[in-house]
mmCIF file of C-alpha atoms in Angstrom:
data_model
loop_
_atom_site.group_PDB
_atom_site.id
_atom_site.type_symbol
_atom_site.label_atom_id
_atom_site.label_comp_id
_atom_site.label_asym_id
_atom_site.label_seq_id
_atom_site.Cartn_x
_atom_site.Cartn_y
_atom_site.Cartn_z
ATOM 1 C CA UNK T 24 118.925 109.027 103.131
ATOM 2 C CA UNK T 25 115.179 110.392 103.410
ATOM 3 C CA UNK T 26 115.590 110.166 99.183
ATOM 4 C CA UNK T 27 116.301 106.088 100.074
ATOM 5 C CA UNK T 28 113.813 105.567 102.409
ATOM 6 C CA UNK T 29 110.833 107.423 100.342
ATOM 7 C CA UNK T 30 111.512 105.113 97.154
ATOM 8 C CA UNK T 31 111.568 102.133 99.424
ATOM 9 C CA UNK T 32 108.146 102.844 100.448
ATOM 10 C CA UNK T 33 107.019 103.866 97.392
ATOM 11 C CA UNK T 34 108.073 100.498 95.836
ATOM 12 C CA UNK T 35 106.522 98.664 98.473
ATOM 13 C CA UNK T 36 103.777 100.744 97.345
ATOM 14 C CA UNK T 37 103.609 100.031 93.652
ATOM 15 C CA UNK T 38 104.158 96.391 94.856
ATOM 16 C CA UNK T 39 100.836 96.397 96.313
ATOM 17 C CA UNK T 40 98.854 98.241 93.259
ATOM 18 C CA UNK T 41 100.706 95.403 91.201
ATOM 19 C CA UNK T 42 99.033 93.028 93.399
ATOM 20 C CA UNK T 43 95.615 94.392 93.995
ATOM 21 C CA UNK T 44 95.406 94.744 90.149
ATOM 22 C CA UNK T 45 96.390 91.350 89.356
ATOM 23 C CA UNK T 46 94.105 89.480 91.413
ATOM 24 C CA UNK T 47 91.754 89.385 89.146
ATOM 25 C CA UNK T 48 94.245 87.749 86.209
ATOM 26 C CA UNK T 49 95.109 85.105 89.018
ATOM 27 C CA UNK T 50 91.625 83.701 89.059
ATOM 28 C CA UNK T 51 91.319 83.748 85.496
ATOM 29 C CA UNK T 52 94.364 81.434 85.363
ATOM 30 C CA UNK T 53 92.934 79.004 87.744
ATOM 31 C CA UNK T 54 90.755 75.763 86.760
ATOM 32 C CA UNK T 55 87.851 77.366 87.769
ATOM 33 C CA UNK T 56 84.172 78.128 86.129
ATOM 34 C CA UNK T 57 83.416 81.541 85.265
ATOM 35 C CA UNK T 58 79.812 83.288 86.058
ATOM 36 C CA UNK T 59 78.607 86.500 85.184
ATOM 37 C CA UNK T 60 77.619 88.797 88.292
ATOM 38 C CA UNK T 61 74.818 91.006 88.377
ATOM 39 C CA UNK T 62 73.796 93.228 91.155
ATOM 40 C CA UNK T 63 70.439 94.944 90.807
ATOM 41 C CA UNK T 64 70.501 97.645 88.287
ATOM 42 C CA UNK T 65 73.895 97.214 87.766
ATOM 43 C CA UNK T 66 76.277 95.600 84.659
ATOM 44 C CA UNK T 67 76.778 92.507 84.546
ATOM 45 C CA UNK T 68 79.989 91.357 85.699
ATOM 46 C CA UNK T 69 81.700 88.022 84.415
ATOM 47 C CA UNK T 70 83.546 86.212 87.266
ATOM 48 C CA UNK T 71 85.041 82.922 88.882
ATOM 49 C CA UNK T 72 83.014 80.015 90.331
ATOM 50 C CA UNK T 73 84.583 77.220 92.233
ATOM 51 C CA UNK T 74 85.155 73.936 90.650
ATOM 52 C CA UNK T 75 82.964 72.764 93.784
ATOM 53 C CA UNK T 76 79.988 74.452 92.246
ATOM 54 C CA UNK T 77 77.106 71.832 91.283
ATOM 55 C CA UNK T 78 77.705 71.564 87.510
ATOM 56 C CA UNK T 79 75.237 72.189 84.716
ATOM 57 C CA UNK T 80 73.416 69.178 83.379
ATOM 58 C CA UNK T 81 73.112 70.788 79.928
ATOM 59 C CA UNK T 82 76.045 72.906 78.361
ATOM 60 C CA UNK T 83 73.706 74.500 76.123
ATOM 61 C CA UNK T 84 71.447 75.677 79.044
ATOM 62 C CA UNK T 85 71.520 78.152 81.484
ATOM 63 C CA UNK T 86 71.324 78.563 85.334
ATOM 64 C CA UNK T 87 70.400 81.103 87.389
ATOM 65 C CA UNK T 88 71.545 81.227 91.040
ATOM 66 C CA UNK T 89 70.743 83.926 93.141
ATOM 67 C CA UNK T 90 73.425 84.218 96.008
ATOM 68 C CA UNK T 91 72.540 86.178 99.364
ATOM 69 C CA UNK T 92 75.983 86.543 100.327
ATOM 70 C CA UNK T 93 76.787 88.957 103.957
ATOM 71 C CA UNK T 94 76.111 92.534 103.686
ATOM 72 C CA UNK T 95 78.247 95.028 105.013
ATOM 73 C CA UNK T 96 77.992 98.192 103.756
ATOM 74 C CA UNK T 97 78.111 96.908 99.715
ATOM 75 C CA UNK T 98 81.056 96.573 97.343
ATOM 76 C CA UNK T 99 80.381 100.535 96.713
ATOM 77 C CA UNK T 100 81.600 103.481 97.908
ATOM 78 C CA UNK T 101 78.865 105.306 100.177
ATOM 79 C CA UNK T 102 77.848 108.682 98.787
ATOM 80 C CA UNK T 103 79.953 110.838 101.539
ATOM 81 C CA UNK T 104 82.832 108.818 100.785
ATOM 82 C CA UNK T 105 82.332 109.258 96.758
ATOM 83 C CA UNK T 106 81.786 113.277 97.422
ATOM 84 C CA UNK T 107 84.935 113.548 99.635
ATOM 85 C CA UNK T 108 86.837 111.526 97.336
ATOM 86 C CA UNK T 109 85.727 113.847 94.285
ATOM 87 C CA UNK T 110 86.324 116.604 95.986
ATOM 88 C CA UNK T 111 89.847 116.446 97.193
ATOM 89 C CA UNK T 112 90.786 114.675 93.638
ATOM 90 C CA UNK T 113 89.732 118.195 92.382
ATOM 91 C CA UNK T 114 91.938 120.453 94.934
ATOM 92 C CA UNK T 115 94.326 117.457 93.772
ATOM 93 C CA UNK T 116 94.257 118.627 89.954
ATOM 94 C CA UNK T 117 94.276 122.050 90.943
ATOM 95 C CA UNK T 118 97.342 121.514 93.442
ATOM 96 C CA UNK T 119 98.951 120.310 90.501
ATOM 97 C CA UNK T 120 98.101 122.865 87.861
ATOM 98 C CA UNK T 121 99.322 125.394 90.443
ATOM 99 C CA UNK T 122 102.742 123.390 91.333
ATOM 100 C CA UNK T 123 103.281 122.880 87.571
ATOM 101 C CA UNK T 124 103.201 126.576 86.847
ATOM 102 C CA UNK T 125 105.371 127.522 89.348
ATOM 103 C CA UNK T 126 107.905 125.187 88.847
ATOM 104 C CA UNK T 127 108.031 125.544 84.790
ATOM 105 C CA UNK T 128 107.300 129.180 84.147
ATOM 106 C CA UNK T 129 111.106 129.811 84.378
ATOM 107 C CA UNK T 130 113.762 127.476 84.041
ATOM 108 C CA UNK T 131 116.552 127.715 87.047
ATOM 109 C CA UNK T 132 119.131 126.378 85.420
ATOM 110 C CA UNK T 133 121.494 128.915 84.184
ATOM 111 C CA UNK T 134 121.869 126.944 80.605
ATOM 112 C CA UNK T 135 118.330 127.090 80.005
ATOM 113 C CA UNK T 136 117.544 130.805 81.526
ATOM 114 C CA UNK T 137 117.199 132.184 78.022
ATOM 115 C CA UNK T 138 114.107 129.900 76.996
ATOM 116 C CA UNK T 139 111.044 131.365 75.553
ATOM 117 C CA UNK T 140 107.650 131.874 76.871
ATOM 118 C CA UNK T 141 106.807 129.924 73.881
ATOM 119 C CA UNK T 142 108.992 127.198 75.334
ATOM 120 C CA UNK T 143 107.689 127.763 79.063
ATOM 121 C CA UNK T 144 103.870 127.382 77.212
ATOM 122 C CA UNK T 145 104.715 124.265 75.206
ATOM 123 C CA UNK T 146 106.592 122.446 78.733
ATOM 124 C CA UNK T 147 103.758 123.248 80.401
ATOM 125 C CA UNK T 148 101.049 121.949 78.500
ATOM 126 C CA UNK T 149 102.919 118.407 78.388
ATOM 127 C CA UNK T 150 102.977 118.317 82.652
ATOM 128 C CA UNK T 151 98.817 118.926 81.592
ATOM 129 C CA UNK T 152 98.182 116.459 78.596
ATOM 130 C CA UNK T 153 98.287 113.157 80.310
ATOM 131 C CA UNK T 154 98.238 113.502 83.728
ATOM 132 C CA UNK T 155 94.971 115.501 83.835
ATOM 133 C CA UNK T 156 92.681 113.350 81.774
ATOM 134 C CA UNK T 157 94.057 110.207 83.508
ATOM 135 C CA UNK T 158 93.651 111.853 86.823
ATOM 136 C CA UNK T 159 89.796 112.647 85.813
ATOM 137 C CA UNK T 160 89.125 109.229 85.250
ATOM 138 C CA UNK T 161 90.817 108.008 88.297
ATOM 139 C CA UNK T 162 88.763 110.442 90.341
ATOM 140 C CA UNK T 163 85.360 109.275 88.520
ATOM 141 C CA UNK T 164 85.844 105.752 88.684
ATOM 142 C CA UNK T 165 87.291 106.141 92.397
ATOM 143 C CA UNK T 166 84.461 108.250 93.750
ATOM 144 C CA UNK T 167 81.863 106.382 92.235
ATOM 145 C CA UNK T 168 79.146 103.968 92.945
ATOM 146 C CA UNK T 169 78.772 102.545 90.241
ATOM 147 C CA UNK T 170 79.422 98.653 90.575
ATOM 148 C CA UNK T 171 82.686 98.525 88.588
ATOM 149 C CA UNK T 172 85.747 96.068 88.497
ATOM 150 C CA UNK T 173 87.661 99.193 88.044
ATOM 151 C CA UNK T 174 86.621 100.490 91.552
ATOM 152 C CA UNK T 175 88.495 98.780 94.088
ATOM 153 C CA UNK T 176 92.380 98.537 92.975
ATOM 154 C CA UNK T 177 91.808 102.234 90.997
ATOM 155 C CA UNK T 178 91.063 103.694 94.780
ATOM 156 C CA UNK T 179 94.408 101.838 96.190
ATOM 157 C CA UNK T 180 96.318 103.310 92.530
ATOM 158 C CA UNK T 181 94.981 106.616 93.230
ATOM 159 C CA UNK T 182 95.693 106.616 97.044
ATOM 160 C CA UNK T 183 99.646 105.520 95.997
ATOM 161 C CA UNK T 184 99.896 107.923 94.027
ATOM 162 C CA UNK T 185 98.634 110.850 95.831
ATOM 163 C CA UNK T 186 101.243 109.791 98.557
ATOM 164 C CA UNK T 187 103.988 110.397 96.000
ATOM 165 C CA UNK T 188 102.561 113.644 94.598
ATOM 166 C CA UNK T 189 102.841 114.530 98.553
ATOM 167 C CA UNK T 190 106.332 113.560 99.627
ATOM 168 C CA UNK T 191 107.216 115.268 96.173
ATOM 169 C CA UNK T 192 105.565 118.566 97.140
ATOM 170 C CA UNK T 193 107.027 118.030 100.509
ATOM 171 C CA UNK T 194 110.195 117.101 99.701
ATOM 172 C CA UNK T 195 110.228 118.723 96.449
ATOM 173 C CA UNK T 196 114.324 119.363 96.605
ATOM 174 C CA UNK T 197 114.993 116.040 96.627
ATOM 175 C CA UNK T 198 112.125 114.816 93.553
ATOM 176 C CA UNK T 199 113.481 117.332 91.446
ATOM 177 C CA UNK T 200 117.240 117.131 90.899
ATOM 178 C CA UNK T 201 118.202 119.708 94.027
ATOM 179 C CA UNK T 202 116.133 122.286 92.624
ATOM 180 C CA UNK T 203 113.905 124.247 95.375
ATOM 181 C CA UNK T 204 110.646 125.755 93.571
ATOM 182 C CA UNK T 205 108.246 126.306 95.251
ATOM 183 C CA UNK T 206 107.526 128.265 98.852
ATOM 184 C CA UNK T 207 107.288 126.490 102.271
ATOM 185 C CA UNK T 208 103.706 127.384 102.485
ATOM 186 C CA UNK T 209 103.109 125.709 98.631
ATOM 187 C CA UNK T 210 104.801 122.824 99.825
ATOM 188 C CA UNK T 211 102.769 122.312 103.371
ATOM 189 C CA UNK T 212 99.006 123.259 101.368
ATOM 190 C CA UNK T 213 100.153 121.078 98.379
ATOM 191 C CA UNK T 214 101.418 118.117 100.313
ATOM 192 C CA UNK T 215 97.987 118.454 102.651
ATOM 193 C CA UNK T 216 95.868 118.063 100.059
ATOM 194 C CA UNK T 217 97.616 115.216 98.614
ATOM 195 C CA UNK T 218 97.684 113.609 102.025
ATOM 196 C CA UNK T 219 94.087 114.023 102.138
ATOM 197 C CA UNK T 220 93.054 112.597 98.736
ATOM 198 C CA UNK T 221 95.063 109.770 99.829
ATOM 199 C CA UNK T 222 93.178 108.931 103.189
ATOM 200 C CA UNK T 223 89.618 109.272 101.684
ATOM 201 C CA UNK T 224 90.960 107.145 98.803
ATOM 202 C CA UNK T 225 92.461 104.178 100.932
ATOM 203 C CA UNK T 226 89.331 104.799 103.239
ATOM 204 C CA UNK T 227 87.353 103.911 100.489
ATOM 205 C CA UNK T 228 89.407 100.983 99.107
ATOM 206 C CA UNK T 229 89.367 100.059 102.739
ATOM 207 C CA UNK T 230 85.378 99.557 102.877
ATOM 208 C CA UNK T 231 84.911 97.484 99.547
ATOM 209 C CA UNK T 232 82.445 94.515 101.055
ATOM 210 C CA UNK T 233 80.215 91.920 99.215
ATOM 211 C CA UNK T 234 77.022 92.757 97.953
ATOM 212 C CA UNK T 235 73.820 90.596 97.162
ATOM 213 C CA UNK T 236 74.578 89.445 93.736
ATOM 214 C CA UNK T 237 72.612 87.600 90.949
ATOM 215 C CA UNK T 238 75.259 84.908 89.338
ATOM 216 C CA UNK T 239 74.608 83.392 85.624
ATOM 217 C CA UNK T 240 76.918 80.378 85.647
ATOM 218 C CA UNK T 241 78.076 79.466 81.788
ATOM 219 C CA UNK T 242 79.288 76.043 80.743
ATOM 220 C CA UNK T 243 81.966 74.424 82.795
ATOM 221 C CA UNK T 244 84.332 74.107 79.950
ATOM 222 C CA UNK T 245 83.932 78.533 79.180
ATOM 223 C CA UNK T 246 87.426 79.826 79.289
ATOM 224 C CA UNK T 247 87.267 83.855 78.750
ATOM 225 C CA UNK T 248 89.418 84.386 75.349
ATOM 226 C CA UNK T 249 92.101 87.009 74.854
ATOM 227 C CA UNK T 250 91.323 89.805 72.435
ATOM 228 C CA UNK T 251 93.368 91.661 70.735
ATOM 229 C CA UNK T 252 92.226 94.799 72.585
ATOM 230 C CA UNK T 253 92.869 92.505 76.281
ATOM 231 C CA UNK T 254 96.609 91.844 74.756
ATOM 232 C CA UNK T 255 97.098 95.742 73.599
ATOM 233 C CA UNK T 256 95.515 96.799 77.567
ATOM 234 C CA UNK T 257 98.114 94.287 78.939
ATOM 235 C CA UNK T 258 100.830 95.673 76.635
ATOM 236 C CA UNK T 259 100.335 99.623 77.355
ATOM 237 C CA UNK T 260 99.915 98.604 81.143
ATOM 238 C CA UNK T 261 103.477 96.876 81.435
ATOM 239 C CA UNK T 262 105.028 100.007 79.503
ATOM 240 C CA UNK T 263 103.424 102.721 81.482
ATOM 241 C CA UNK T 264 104.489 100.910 84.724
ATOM 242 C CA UNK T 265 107.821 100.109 83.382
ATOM 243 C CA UNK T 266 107.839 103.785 83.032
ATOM 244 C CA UNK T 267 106.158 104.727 86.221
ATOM 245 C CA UNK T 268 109.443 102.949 88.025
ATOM 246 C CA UNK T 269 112.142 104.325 85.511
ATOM 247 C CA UNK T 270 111.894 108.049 86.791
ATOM 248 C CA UNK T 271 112.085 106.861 90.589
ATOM 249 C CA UNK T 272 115.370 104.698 90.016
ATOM 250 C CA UNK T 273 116.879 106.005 86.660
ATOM 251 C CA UNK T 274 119.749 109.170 86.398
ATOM 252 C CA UNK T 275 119.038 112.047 84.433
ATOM 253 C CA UNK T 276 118.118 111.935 81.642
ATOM 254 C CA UNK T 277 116.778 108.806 81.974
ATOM 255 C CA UNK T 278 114.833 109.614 84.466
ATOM 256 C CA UNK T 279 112.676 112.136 82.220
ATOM 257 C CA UNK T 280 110.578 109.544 80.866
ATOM 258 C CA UNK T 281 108.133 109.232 79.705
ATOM 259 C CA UNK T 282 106.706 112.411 80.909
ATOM 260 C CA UNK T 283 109.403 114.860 79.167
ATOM 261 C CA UNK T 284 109.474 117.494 82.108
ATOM 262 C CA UNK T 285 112.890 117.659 82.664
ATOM 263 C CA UNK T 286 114.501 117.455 86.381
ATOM 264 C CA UNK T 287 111.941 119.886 87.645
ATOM 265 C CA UNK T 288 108.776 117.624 87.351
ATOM 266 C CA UNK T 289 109.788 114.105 85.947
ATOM 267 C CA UNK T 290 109.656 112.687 88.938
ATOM 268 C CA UNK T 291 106.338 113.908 90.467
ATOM 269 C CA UNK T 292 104.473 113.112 87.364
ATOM 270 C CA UNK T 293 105.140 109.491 87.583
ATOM 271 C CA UNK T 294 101.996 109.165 89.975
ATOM 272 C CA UNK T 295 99.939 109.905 86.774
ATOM 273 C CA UNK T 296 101.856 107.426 84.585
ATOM 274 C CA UNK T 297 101.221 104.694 87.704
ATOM 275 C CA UNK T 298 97.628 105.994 87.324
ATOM 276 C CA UNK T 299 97.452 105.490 83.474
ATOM 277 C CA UNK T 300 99.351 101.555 84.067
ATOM 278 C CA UNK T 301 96.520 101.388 86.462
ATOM 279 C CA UNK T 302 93.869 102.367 84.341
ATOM 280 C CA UNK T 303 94.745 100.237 81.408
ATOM 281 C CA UNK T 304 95.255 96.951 83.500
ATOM 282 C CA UNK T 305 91.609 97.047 84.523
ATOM 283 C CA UNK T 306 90.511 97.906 81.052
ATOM 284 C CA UNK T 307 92.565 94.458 80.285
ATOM 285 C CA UNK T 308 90.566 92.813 82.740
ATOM 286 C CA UNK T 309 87.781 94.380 81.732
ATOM 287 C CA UNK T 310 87.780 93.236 78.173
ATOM 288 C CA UNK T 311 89.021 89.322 79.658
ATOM 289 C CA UNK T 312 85.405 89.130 81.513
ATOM 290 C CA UNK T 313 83.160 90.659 79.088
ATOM 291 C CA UNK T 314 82.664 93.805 81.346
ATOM 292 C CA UNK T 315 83.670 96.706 79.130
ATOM 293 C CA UNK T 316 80.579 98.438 78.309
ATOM 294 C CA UNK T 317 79.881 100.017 82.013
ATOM 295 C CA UNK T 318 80.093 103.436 82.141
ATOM 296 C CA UNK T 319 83.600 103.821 84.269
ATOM 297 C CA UNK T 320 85.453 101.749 81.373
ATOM 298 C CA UNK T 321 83.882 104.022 78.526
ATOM 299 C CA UNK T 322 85.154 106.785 80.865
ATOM 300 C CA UNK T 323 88.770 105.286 81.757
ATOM 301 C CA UNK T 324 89.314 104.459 77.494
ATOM 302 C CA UNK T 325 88.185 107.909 76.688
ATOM 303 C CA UNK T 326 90.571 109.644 79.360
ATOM 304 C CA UNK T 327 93.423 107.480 78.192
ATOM 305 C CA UNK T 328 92.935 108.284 74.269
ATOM 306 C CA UNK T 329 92.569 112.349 74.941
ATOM 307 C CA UNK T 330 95.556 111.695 77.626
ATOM 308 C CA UNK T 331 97.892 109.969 75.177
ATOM 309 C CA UNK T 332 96.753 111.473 72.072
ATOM 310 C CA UNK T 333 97.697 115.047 73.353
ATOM 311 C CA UNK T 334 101.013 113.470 74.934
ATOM 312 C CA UNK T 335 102.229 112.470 71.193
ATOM 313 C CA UNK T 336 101.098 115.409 69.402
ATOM 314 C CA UNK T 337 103.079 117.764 71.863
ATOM 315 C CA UNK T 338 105.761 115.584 71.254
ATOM 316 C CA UNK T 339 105.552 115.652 67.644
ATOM 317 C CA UNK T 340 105.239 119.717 67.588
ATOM 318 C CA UNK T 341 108.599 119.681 69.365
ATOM 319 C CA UNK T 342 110.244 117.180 66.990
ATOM 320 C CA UNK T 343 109.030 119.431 64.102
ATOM 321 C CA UNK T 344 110.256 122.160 65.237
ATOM 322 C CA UNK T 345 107.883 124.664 66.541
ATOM 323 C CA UNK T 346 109.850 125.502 69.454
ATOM 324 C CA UNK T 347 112.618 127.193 67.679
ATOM 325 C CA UNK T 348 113.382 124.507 64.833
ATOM 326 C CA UNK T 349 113.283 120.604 64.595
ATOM 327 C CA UNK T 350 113.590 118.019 62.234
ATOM 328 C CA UNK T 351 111.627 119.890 59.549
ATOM 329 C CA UNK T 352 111.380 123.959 61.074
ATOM 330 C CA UNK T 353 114.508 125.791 60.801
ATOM 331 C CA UNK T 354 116.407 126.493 63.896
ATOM 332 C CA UNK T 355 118.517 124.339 65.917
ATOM 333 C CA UNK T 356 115.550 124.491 69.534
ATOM 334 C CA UNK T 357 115.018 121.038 69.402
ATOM 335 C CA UNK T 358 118.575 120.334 70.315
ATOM 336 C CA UNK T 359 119.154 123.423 72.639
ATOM 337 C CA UNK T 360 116.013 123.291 74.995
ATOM 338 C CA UNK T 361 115.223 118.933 74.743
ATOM 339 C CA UNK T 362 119.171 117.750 74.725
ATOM 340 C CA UNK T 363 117.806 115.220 77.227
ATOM 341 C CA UNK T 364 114.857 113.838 74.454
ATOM 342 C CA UNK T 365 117.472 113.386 72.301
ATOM 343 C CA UNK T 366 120.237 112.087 74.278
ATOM 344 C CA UNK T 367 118.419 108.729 75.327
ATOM 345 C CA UNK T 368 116.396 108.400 71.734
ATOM 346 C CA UNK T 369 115.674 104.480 72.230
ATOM 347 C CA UNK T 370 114.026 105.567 75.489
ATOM 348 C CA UNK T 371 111.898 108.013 73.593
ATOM 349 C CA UNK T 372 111.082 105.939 70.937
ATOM 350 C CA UNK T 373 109.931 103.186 73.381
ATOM 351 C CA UNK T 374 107.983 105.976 75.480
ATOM 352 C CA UNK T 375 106.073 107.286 72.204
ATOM 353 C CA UNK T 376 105.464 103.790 71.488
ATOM 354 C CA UNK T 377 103.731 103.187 74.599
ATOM 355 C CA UNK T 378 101.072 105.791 74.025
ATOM 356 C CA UNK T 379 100.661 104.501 70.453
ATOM 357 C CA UNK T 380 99.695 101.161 72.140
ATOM 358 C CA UNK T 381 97.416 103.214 74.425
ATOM 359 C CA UNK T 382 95.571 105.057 71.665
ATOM 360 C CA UNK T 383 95.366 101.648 69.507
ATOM 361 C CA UNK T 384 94.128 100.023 72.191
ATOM 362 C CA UNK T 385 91.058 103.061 73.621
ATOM 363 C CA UNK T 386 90.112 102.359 69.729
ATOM 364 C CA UNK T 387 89.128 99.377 69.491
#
């Protein structure tokens, strides 16, 4: 029942990331003008003007409007928030170093209790490959204040998901197949933490205000032009969130995807794939408004490229065969220790696609 009830919430959850992150998309879609938005010192920052808005008597020319809108507290996170939110996203990472080691230095299922350290070594470094470099942006661009469209719905993406990596450090039985790995004080410090991260993060999302801003209104008849790189973004974000929502809803060994930890940490490590849908999504929205050459988005494409790239090369040293024999190593390991890779192969095709999209896309 508790099982029930936690992916209820955490739906409603990734309901409201969903919506936070596509608010900006929904004003690109209207009838309206766009501008570009500079605050002082910062990048500018191309967004939507009212139809209202006294039009330009000369398409060819340029305005300047200077807007003194209400100041409370700016659209940036005050330094003590951006140091606490650092912080605990570091005891976050470390939390989950710690949790994946314990959980896959040994394998508790009897049909597996003859794997390798090797094998132990390899499992591990895939619970490390993605989820750390997309966690590492997600702290930066949620802890800092820098003026970034990334900012606000990254802080509500990283609060959601530290309130699953806490109910699955809390609850850890019932996230991981019936398997109990870790100790009740692991548990209660892990899920703290988590809980933690989360309130500084949704205290921060909480706070975002209007700034004084410096508009440059464009032609009325401007209308921001997809890119290829905008459709790959928008691409990689609807397959990581596709597979953000598989592992909460899916059987084994569906729900393994696209993370490839088994039953111990599939679920838990779906946080990081909602943080990599995330991520991506405001990189599309990014590239729609002309905004991608702030720091935070060279940080966010970066993190997703080492994230994904070391994702698919894992992958690929398992299909070879390094972990006992593959496709092209002698040895039948690949089919032993990964039955569940290979029992569901259009899901794993689909998953290694995504990442290809990802790395495509951080390339362009």
């Amino acid at each position: 029942m508790m099982m029930v009830v936690s992916r209820q919430l955490i739906l409603i959850c990734l309901v409201l990331v969903v919506a936070e992150i596509t608010n900006g998309f929904t004003l690109l879609c209207r009838n309206k003008r766009p501008r570009i938005v500079c605050s002082p010192h910062k990048q500018p920052q191309l967004q939507i003007l009212p139809k209202s808005t006294q039009s330009l008597a000369d398409c060819s020319s340029i305005s300047i409007q200077v807007k003194a809108a209400h100041f409370n507290g700016d659209d940036e996170v005050s330094p003590p928030d951006g140091k606490a939110v650092a912080a605990l996203g570091i005891l976050s990472a470390l939390t989950w170093i710690i949790i994946s080691v314990t959980a896959l230095s040994y394998h508790p299922d009897p049909k597996f209790a003859n794997c390798t350290m090797r094998h132990n070594i390899l499992t591990m470094s895939q619970a490390f490959a993605f989820p750390l470099p997309v966690g590492f942006a997600s702290v930066s661009v949620s802890s800092s204040s820098e003026f970034s469209s990334l900012a606000r719905p990254m802080r509500l993406a990283f609060a959601v998901a530290s309130l699953w990596l806490a109910g699955a450090s809390l609850l850890a039985p019932r996230f991981a197949f019936g398997f109990d790995l870790y100790s009740p004080r692991l548990k209660v410090a892990a899920g703290l933490v988590h809980l933690a991260t989360a309130a500084a993060s949704l205290k921060s999302w909480t706070r975002t205000a209007t700034t004084q801003q410096q508009e440059q209104s464009l032609p009325p008849d401007y209308k921001p032009k997809a890119s290829l790189a905008s459709r790959l973004w928008g691409m990689s974000s609807l397959g990581l969130f596709w597979f953000t929502i598989c592992p909460i809803f899916a059987p084994y060994p569906l729900a393994t995807f696209p993370t490839i930890l088994g039953k111990r940490l599939s679920r838990p490590a779906s946080a990081f794939t909602l943080l990599g849908a995330a991520l991506a999504f405001c990189l599309r929205q990014s590239e729609l408004k002309g905004t991608n050459m702030s720091r935070q988005v060279s940080i966010a494409r970066k993190c997703l490229l080492v994230g994904s790239s070391l994702h698919l090369l894992l992958i690929a040293l398992k299909l070879i065969g390094v972990d006992g024999g593959g496709f092209l190593l002698a040895g039948n390991g690949l089919w032993e220790v990964y039955p569940a890779m290979l029992a569901v192969p259009f899901a794993t095709a689909s998953s290694l696609l995504i990442h290809v999209l990802v790395c495509i896309a951080a390339t362009r």
